[in-house]
Coordinates of C-alpha atoms in Angstrom, one line a residue:
M1 CA 0.0 0.0 0.0
N2 CA 1.7 3.2 -1.1
K3 CA 1.8 6.6 0.6
Q4 CA -0.7 8.1 -1.8
Q5 CA -3.3 5.5 -1.0
L6 CA -2.8 5.9 2.7
S7 CA -3.1 9.7 2.3
R8 CA -6.4 9.3 0.4
R9 CA -7.8 7.1 3.2
A10 CA -6.7 9.6 5.8
F11 CA -8.1 12.5 3.8
L12 CA -11.5 10.9 3.4
K13 CA -11.6 9.9 7.0
L14 CA -11.0 13.6 8.0
A15 CA -13.6 14.6 5.4
A16 CA -16.2 12.3 6.9
A17 CA -15.4 13.6 10.4
S18 CA -15.7 17.2 9.3
S19 CA -19.2 16.6 7.9
S20 CA -20.2 15.7 11.5
G21 CA -18.9 18.9 12.8
V22 CA -15.2 18.0 13.5
A23 CA -12.7 20.3 11.9
L24 CA -10.7 19.4 8.9
A25 CA -7.1 19.8 10.1
G26 CA -5.8 23.3 9.6
I27 CA -9.0 25.1 8.8
G28 CA -11.4 24.7 11.8
P29 CA -15.1 23.9 11.7
L30 CA -16.5 23.8 8.2
R31 CA -19.2 26.3 7.4
N32 CA -21.8 24.6 5.2
I33 CA -23.4 27.9 4.2
A34 CA -25.4 26.2 1.4
A35 CA -27.2 23.8 3.8
A36 CA -30.4 25.8 4.0
Q37 CA -30.6 26.2 0.2
D38 CA -31.4 24.1 -2.7
T39 CA -28.5 22.5 -4.4
V40 CA -26.2 25.2 -5.8
E41 CA -23.8 24.7 -8.8
L42 CA -20.3 25.9 -8.4
T43 CA -18.6 26.4 -11.7
F44 CA -14.8 26.3 -12.5
G45 CA -12.4 27.1 -15.3
R46 CA -9.4 24.9 -15.0
H47 CA -6.6 23.6 -17.3
W48 CA -5.5 20.3 -15.9
E49 CA -4.2 17.8 -18.4
A50 CA -6.2 14.6 -18.7
A51 CA -3.8 12.6 -16.5
F52 CA -4.3 14.8 -13.5
R53 CA -8.1 15.1 -13.7
P54 CA -8.8 11.9 -11.8
R55 CA -7.0 13.4 -8.8
Q56 CA -9.1 16.5 -9.0
A57 CA -12.2 14.4 -9.3
E58 CA -11.3 12.5 -6.1
Y59 CA -11.0 15.7 -4.2
D60 CA -14.2 17.1 -5.6
E61 CA -16.1 13.9 -4.7
G62 CA -15.0 14.2 -1.1
F63 CA -15.9 17.9 -1.1
M64 CA -19.4 17.2 -2.4
E65 CA -19.8 14.5 0.3
R66 CA -19.0 17.1 2.9
H67 CA -21.2 19.6 1.2
P68 CA -24.1 17.7 -0.4
D69 CA -25.9 21.0 -1.3
I70 CA -23.0 22.0 -3.6
K71 CA -22.5 20.6 -7.1
I72 CA -19.3 21.1 -8.9
N73 CA -19.1 21.7 -12.6
I74 CA -15.7 22.1 -14.3
T75 CA -14.8 23.4 -17.7
Y76 CA -11.3 22.3 -18.7
N77 CA -9.1 24.4 -21.0
T78 CA -5.7 23.5 -22.3
W79 CA -2.8 25.4 -20.8
A80 CA -2.1 26.9 -24.2
D81 CA -5.6 28.2 -24.4
H82 CA -6.6 29.1 -20.9
N83 CA -5.2 32.6 -20.6
N84 CA -6.9 33.6 -23.8
V85 CA -10.2 31.8 -23.1
V86 CA -10.8 33.5 -19.7
P87 CA -10.8 37.1 -21.1
A88 CA -13.1 35.9 -23.8
W89 CA -15.5 34.5 -21.2
A90 CA -15.3 37.8 -19.4
A91 CA -16.2 39.8 -22.5
A92 CA -19.1 37.5 -23.1
G93 CA -20.3 37.6 -19.5
T94 CA -19.9 33.8 -19.1
L95 CA -17.2 33.6 -16.5
P96 CA -17.4 30.6 -14.1
D97 CA -17.4 31.2 -10.3
I98 CA -13.8 30.2 -9.8
I99 CA -10.9 30.3 -12.3
Y100 CA -7.3 29.2 -12.4
V101 CA -5.0 32.2 -12.3
H102 CA -1.4 32.0 -13.4
G103 CA 0.7 34.3 -11.3
S104 CA 1.5 36.5 -14.2
R105 CA -2.2 37.2 -14.9
A106 CA -3.4 38.3 -11.4
T107 CA -2.5 42.0 -11.8
P108 CA -3.9 42.4 -15.3
W109 CA -7.0 40.3 -14.6
A110 CA -7.7 42.2 -11.4
H111 CA -7.4 45.5 -13.3
E112 CA -9.7 44.2 -16.0
G113 CA -12.3 43.0 -13.5
I114 CA -11.9 39.3 -14.2
I115 CA -11.2 38.4 -10.6
I116 CA -12.4 40.1 -7.5
D117 CA -10.7 41.5 -4.4
I118 CA -11.0 38.8 -1.7
H119 CA -8.7 40.5 0.8
D120 CA -11.5 41.1 3.3
I121 CA -12.9 37.6 2.9
V122 CA -9.5 36.0 3.6
S123 CA -8.6 38.4 6.4
A124 CA -11.9 37.8 8.2
D125 CA -11.6 34.1 8.1
E126 CA -9.5 33.5 11.3
E127 CA -9.5 29.7 10.6
F128 CA -7.8 30.1 7.2
N129 CA -4.1 30.5 7.8
V130 CA -2.9 32.7 4.9
D131 CA 0.2 33.4 6.9
G132 CA 1.1 29.7 6.6
M133 CA 1.7 30.2 2.8
W134 CA 4.9 31.3 1.3
E135 CA 4.8 35.1 1.3
E136 CA 6.5 35.0 -2.1
S137 CA 3.6 32.9 -3.4
V138 CA 0.9 35.2 -2.0
R139 CA 2.8 38.3 -3.3
L140 CA 1.9 37.3 -6.9
Y141 CA -1.8 37.9 -6.1
R142 CA -1.5 41.1 -4.1
V143 CA -2.7 44.0 -6.3
N144 CA -2.3 47.4 -4.7
G145 CA -1.6 45.6 -1.4
R146 CA -4.8 43.6 -1.5
I147 CA -5.3 39.9 -2.2
H148 CA -7.2 39.1 -5.4
A149 CA -6.5 35.4 -5.6
L150 CA -4.6 32.7 -3.6
P151 CA -1.8 30.4 -4.6
Y152 CA -1.9 26.6 -4.7
D153 CA 1.7 26.2 -5.7
H154 CA 5.0 28.0 -5.9
G155 CA 8.2 26.4 -6.8
P156 CA 11.8 27.0 -7.9
I157 CA 13.9 25.8 -10.9
I158 CA 17.0 23.9 -10.1
L159 CA 19.4 21.5 -11.9
G160 CA 18.2 18.0 -13.0
Y161 CA 20.5 15.3 -14.1
N162 CA 20.5 11.8 -15.6
K163 CA 22.4 9.6 -13.1
D164 CA 22.7 6.7 -15.6
M165 CA 24.6 9.0 -18.1
F166 CA 27.0 10.3 -15.4
D167 CA 27.6 6.7 -14.2
A168 CA 28.3 5.5 -17.8
A169 CA 30.8 8.2 -18.2
G170 CA 32.4 7.6 -14.9
M171 CA 31.8 11.1 -13.8
D172 CA 30.8 12.5 -10.4
Y173 CA 27.3 13.8 -10.1
P174 CA 26.7 17.6 -10.0
A175 CA 28.1 19.0 -6.7
E176 CA 26.8 21.6 -4.3
D177 CA 29.7 23.9 -5.2
W178 CA 29.3 23.7 -8.9
T179 CA 29.5 26.9 -10.9
M180 CA 27.8 27.5 -14.3
E181 CA 31.2 26.9 -15.9
D182 CA 31.5 23.6 -14.1
M183 CA 28.1 22.6 -15.5
A184 CA 29.1 23.7 -19.0
A185 CA 32.4 21.8 -18.9
A186 CA 30.6 18.6 -17.8
A187 CA 28.0 19.1 -20.5
V188 CA 30.7 19.2 -23.1
E189 CA 32.4 16.2 -21.7
L190 CA 29.2 14.2 -21.7
T191 CA 28.2 15.1 -25.3
D192 CA 28.5 12.5 -28.1
P193 CA 26.3 13.6 -30.9
D194 CA 27.2 10.5 -33.0
M195 CA 25.5 8.5 -30.3
G196 CA 22.6 10.9 -30.0
V197 CA 23.7 12.0 -26.5
W198 CA 24.2 15.6 -25.3
G199 CA 25.3 17.1 -21.9
W200 CA 22.6 19.8 -21.8
D201 CA 19.0 19.8 -23.0
G202 CA 19.4 23.1 -24.9
Q203 CA 16.3 24.7 -23.3
L204 CA 16.4 28.5 -22.7
D205 CA 13.7 30.1 -20.6
L206 CA 13.6 33.8 -19.8
G207 CA 10.1 33.8 -18.4
N208 CA 8.7 33.9 -14.9
G209 CA 10.4 30.7 -13.6
G210 CA 13.3 30.3 -15.9
G211 CA 14.7 33.8 -16.1
G212 CA 16.4 33.7 -12.7
F213 CA 18.0 30.3 -13.5
F214 CA 19.4 31.5 -16.8
V215 CA 20.6 35.0 -16.0
G216 CA 20.7 35.2 -12.2
A217 CA 24.1 33.6 -11.6
W218 CA 25.6 36.4 -13.6
G219 CA 23.8 39.1 -11.6
G220 CA 21.4 39.8 -14.4
Q221 CA 17.6 40.2 -14.4
T222 CA 15.2 40.6 -17.3
M223 CA 13.2 43.6 -15.8
N224 CA 13.8 46.2 -13.1
D225 CA 12.3 45.6 -9.7
D226 CA 9.1 47.5 -10.2
E227 CA 8.6 46.2 -13.8
T228 CA 8.6 49.5 -15.5
A229 CA 11.5 48.8 -17.8
M230 CA 13.3 45.9 -19.4
S231 CA 16.8 45.4 -18.0
V232 CA 18.4 42.9 -20.4
D233 CA 20.7 45.4 -22.1
T234 CA 23.4 45.0 -19.5
P235 CA 26.8 43.3 -19.4
E236 CA 25.5 40.7 -17.0
V237 CA 22.6 39.5 -19.1
R238 CA 24.7 39.7 -22.3
E239 CA 27.3 37.4 -20.6
A240 CA 24.6 35.0 -19.4
L241 CA 23.0 34.7 -22.8
N242 CA 26.3 34.3 -24.6
H243 CA 27.1 31.5 -22.2
W244 CA 24.0 29.5 -23.1
Y245 CA 24.1 30.4 -26.8
N246 CA 27.7 29.2 -27.0
L247 CA 27.0 26.1 -25.1
I248 CA 24.3 25.2 -27.6
H249 CA 25.7 26.5 -30.9
E250 CA 29.4 26.7 -30.5
A251 CA 30.2 23.8 -28.2
G252 CA 27.4 21.7 -29.6
A253 CA 26.7 20.4 -26.1
A254 CA 22.9 20.4 -26.7
P255 CA 20.6 19.1 -29.5
S256 CA 19.8 21.6 -32.2
G257 CA 16.4 23.0 -32.5
T258 CA 15.3 20.5 -35.2
E259 CA 16.8 17.7 -33.2
S260 CA 14.9 18.8 -30.1
E261 CA 11.6 18.8 -32.0
A262 CA 12.0 15.1 -32.7
F263 CA 11.6 14.2 -29.0
P264 CA 8.3 13.7 -27.3
N265 CA 7.0 17.1 -26.2
Q266 CA 10.3 18.5 -27.4
N267 CA 11.8 17.4 -24.1
P268 CA 15.2 15.7 -24.8
F269 CA 16.1 15.6 -21.1
R270 CA 13.1 13.6 -20.1
S271 CA 13.5 11.4 -23.2
G272 CA 16.9 10.3 -21.9
A273 CA 19.0 12.0 -24.6
C274 CA 20.6 14.7 -22.4
A275 CA 22.5 14.5 -19.2
M276 CA 21.2 17.7 -17.6
G277 CA 18.3 20.1 -17.8
H278 CA 16.6 22.7 -15.6
I279 CA 13.7 21.2 -13.7
A280 CA 10.9 22.4 -11.4
T281 CA 9.0 20.4 -8.8
W282 CA 5.9 20.4 -10.9
S283 CA 8.0 18.4 -13.5
T284 CA 8.4 15.5 -11.1
P285 CA 5.2 13.5 -11.8
S286 CA 5.9 13.4 -15.6
M287 CA 9.6 12.6 -14.9
R288 CA 8.5 9.7 -12.7
A289 CA 6.0 8.4 -15.2
L290 CA 7.9 8.9 -18.4
A291 CA 11.7 8.9 -17.8
N292 CA 13.2 5.5 -18.3
F293 CA 16.4 6.3 -16.4
E294 CA 17.5 7.1 -12.8
W295 CA 17.5 10.8 -12.2
D296 CA 18.0 13.3 -9.4
V297 CA 18.4 17.1 -8.8
A298 CA 21.2 19.4 -7.6
P299 CA 21.3 23.0 -6.6
T300 CA 21.3 25.6 -9.3
P301 CA 24.9 26.2 -10.2
M302 CA 26.6 29.4 -9.0
G303 CA 28.1 32.2 -10.9
A304 CA 31.9 32.8 -10.9
D305 CA 31.6 35.1 -7.8
G306 CA 29.6 32.5 -5.8
T307 CA 26.2 34.1 -6.6
R308 CA 23.4 31.5 -6.6
S309 CA 20.1 32.5 -7.9
T310 CA 17.1 31.0 -9.6
G311 CA 13.5 31.8 -10.5
A312 CA 10.4 30.7 -8.7
F313 CA 6.8 30.9 -9.7
G314 CA 3.4 29.5 -9.2
S315 CA -0.4 29.5 -9.9
G316 CA -3.6 30.0 -7.9
Y317 CA -7.3 30.5 -8.0
G318 CA -9.6 33.5 -7.9
I319 CA -13.3 34.3 -7.7
T320 CA -15.0 36.1 -10.5
P321 CA -17.2 39.2 -10.3
T322 CA -20.1 37.6 -12.1
S323 CA -20.4 34.8 -9.5
D324 CA -23.6 35.2 -7.5
K325 CA -22.2 32.9 -4.8
P326 CA -18.8 34.1 -3.6
D327 CA -19.5 32.8 -0.2
V328 CA -19.9 29.3 -1.6
A329 CA -16.8 29.8 -3.7
W330 CA -14.9 30.7 -0.6
T331 CA -16.2 27.6 1.2
Y332 CA -14.5 25.6 -1.5
L333 CA -11.3 27.5 -1.8
R334 CA -10.6 27.7 2.0
E335 CA -10.6 23.8 2.1
Y336 CA -8.9 23.3 -1.2
L337 CA -6.0 25.7 -0.3
S338 CA -5.7 24.5 3.3
L339 CA -2.7 22.4 4.3
D340 CA -4.8 19.2 4.0
G341 CA -6.1 20.1 0.6
M342 CA -2.6 21.0 -0.7
I343 CA -1.1 17.8 0.7
F344 CA -3.8 15.7 -1.0
M345 CA -3.7 17.5 -4.3
W346 CA -0.1 18.5 -4.7
S347 CA 2.2 16.9 -2.1
L348 CA 1.3 13.3 -2.3
S349 CA 0.4 13.3 -6.0
G350 CA 3.9 14.7 -6.6
R351 CA 2.6 17.3 -8.9
G352 CA 4.5 20.3 -7.6
S353 CA 5.3 22.7 -4.9
P354 CA 2.4 23.4 -2.6
A355 CA 2.2 27.0 -1.6
R356 CA 2.5 26.0 2.1
P357 CA 6.0 25.0 3.3
E358 CA 4.6 22.2 5.4
G359 CA 3.2 20.7 2.2
L360 CA 6.5 20.8 0.5
E361 CA 8.0 18.9 3.4
V362 CA 5.4 16.2 2.9
W363 CA 6.1 16.2 -0.9
L364 CA 9.8 15.4 -0.2
N365 CA 8.7 12.1 1.3
S366 CA 6.3 11.3 -1.6
D367 CA 7.0 8.6 -4.1
P368 CA 7.4 11.0 -7.1
A369 CA 10.0 13.2 -5.3
P370 CA 13.6 12.8 -6.4
P371 CA 16.1 11.5 -3.8
S372 CA 17.7 14.9 -3.3
G373 CA 14.4 16.9 -3.4
R374 CA 15.5 18.8 -0.4
Y375 CA 17.4 21.1 -2.8
F376 CA 14.1 22.5 -3.9
L377 CA 13.3 23.4 -0.3
E378 CA 16.7 25.0 0.2
A379 CA 16.2 27.0 -3.0
M380 CA 12.9 28.3 -1.8
F381 CA 14.4 29.4 1.5
D382 CA 17.8 30.6 0.4
Y383 CA 18.0 31.9 -3.1
A384 CA 14.9 31.6 -5.3
V385 CA 13.3 34.8 -6.4
T386 CA 9.8 35.3 -7.9
G387 CA 10.4 35.9 -11.6
P388 CA 8.9 38.8 -13.5
P389 CA 6.7 39.8 -15.2
F390 CA 3.8 39.6 -12.8
Q391 CA 3.2 43.2 -11.4
S392 CA 2.7 44.8 -14.8
L393 CA -0.5 45.1 -16.9
A394 CA 1.8 44.2 -19.8
A395 CA 2.8 40.9 -18.2
A396 CA 1.3 38.8 -21.0
Q397 CA 2.9 40.9 -23.8
V398 CA 6.3 40.9 -22.1
S399 CA 6.2 37.2 -21.5
N400 CA 5.4 36.5 -25.1
I401 CA 8.4 38.7 -26.2
L402 CA 10.8 37.0 -23.8
G403 CA 9.5 33.6 -24.9
R404 CA 9.8 34.3 -28.5
E405 CA 13.4 35.6 -28.3
A406 CA 14.5 32.8 -26.0
G407 CA 13.1 30.3 -28.6
L408 CA 14.9 32.0 -31.5
L409 CA 18.2 32.0 -29.5
R410 CA 17.8 28.3 -28.8
L411 CA 17.2 27.6 -32.5
G412 CA 20.1 29.8 -33.5
E413 CA 17.8 32.0 -35.6
T414 CA 18.9 35.2 -33.9
S415 CA 22.0 36.6 -32.2
V416 CA 22.4 37.6 -28.5
D417 CA 22.7 41.2 -29.5
A418 CA 19.7 41.1 -31.8
A419 CA 17.6 39.4 -29.1
I420 CA 18.6 41.9 -26.5
A421 CA 17.7 44.8 -28.8
A422 CA 14.3 43.2 -29.7
I423 CA 13.4 42.5 -26.0
T424 CA 14.4 46.0 -25.0
E425 CA 12.6 47.9 -27.7
E426 CA 9.4 45.8 -27.8
G427 CA 9.2 45.2 -24.1
N428 CA 9.7 48.8 -23.1
A429 CA 7.0 49.8 -25.7
A430 CA 4.6 47.4 -24.1
L431 CA 5.4 48.7 -20.6
D432 CA 5.1 52.3 -21.7
E433 CA 1.7 51.6 -23.2
V434 CA 0.2 50.5 -19.9
A435 CA 2.1 52.9 -17.7
D436 CA -0.7 55.4 -17.4
D437 CA -3.2 52.7 -16.4
M438 CA -1.2 51.4 -13.4

């Protein structure tokens, strides 16, 4: 009997007890505010992939057993579509009661009236311990100092590696004192393109989670602290991007763009063709399910001066202004985002970093967690920073620009100087356009 099964039994036992008036651990006595009403339908806009939906269904079945007067109705979007579908719903007046909110969308969606201010609801609920969440995770959803949504996860990016490939090469695994130069040297040594084997996966991410990993060790950042201007046109960022560009295109220590496209989901690391890649906690279930090799994680390598930095990011849920039952929506969210809810949904399923530190501790002991998963926890406490953009109304536009140029660099279809120029010009134009609305 595995840990996940035991957790589900314990969770359902707590759920049954709570329906008789006993508190679900961490959130106090449940308030079945719909009890005196006819059945009410609570609608959701989510984006879980098919493989995770049964876990969600398990949770929702338990919730409806505890609250027999609430019926849950979910509309699932793909991740690629969700951030465009939600504004379309808002324009059509068809928003569900509760929606998934990526951290980069909280500020613009609050400004556009897609999610409501729930600060007073959260603050008034003394049994809901918002202070038990990572402050960095809640920060994504504070707009003008007030909470407009709440996180379910928040996690850092660190180094993942294929233990089998290191063993076959007779090389030591990545060490805690590795620098980015050490990582690059190992990647070159592990590369044998004739055998279809590379040392690095060739990915380059300048967005919310990845930006800190790829430029932070050099002291660079993609935007200034208040997200009013792009900050990529600096010696630090130029050095960082040249490092990755040269590792991919000069040293040949990563598959080319066309070679990467041949792998399932364009993921050569998970496919077993690359010795190292950047990895987040939310990647662990797919690694556990799909990787046919032994793997582990190590701290994000340092810069030459000993600087260690990486990005961290997450997602959450908010209540919409067209909902005529925000009290019922809060009844759901206060349980779903409690410690018990996070442990059931994200810690023991192995899906990712729950937004409560205690939940991450539980995740470290779950079956999907890697042997050295504690390095994720160390990153969250010691050196991970929440990656921009998320405070600007232009977050979506800036994210698209950063993603496009990172992709072109990875493919070798632009130069570092050209990418920096494009990000600076287009990014600043997008930021200037919304400056008067902030």
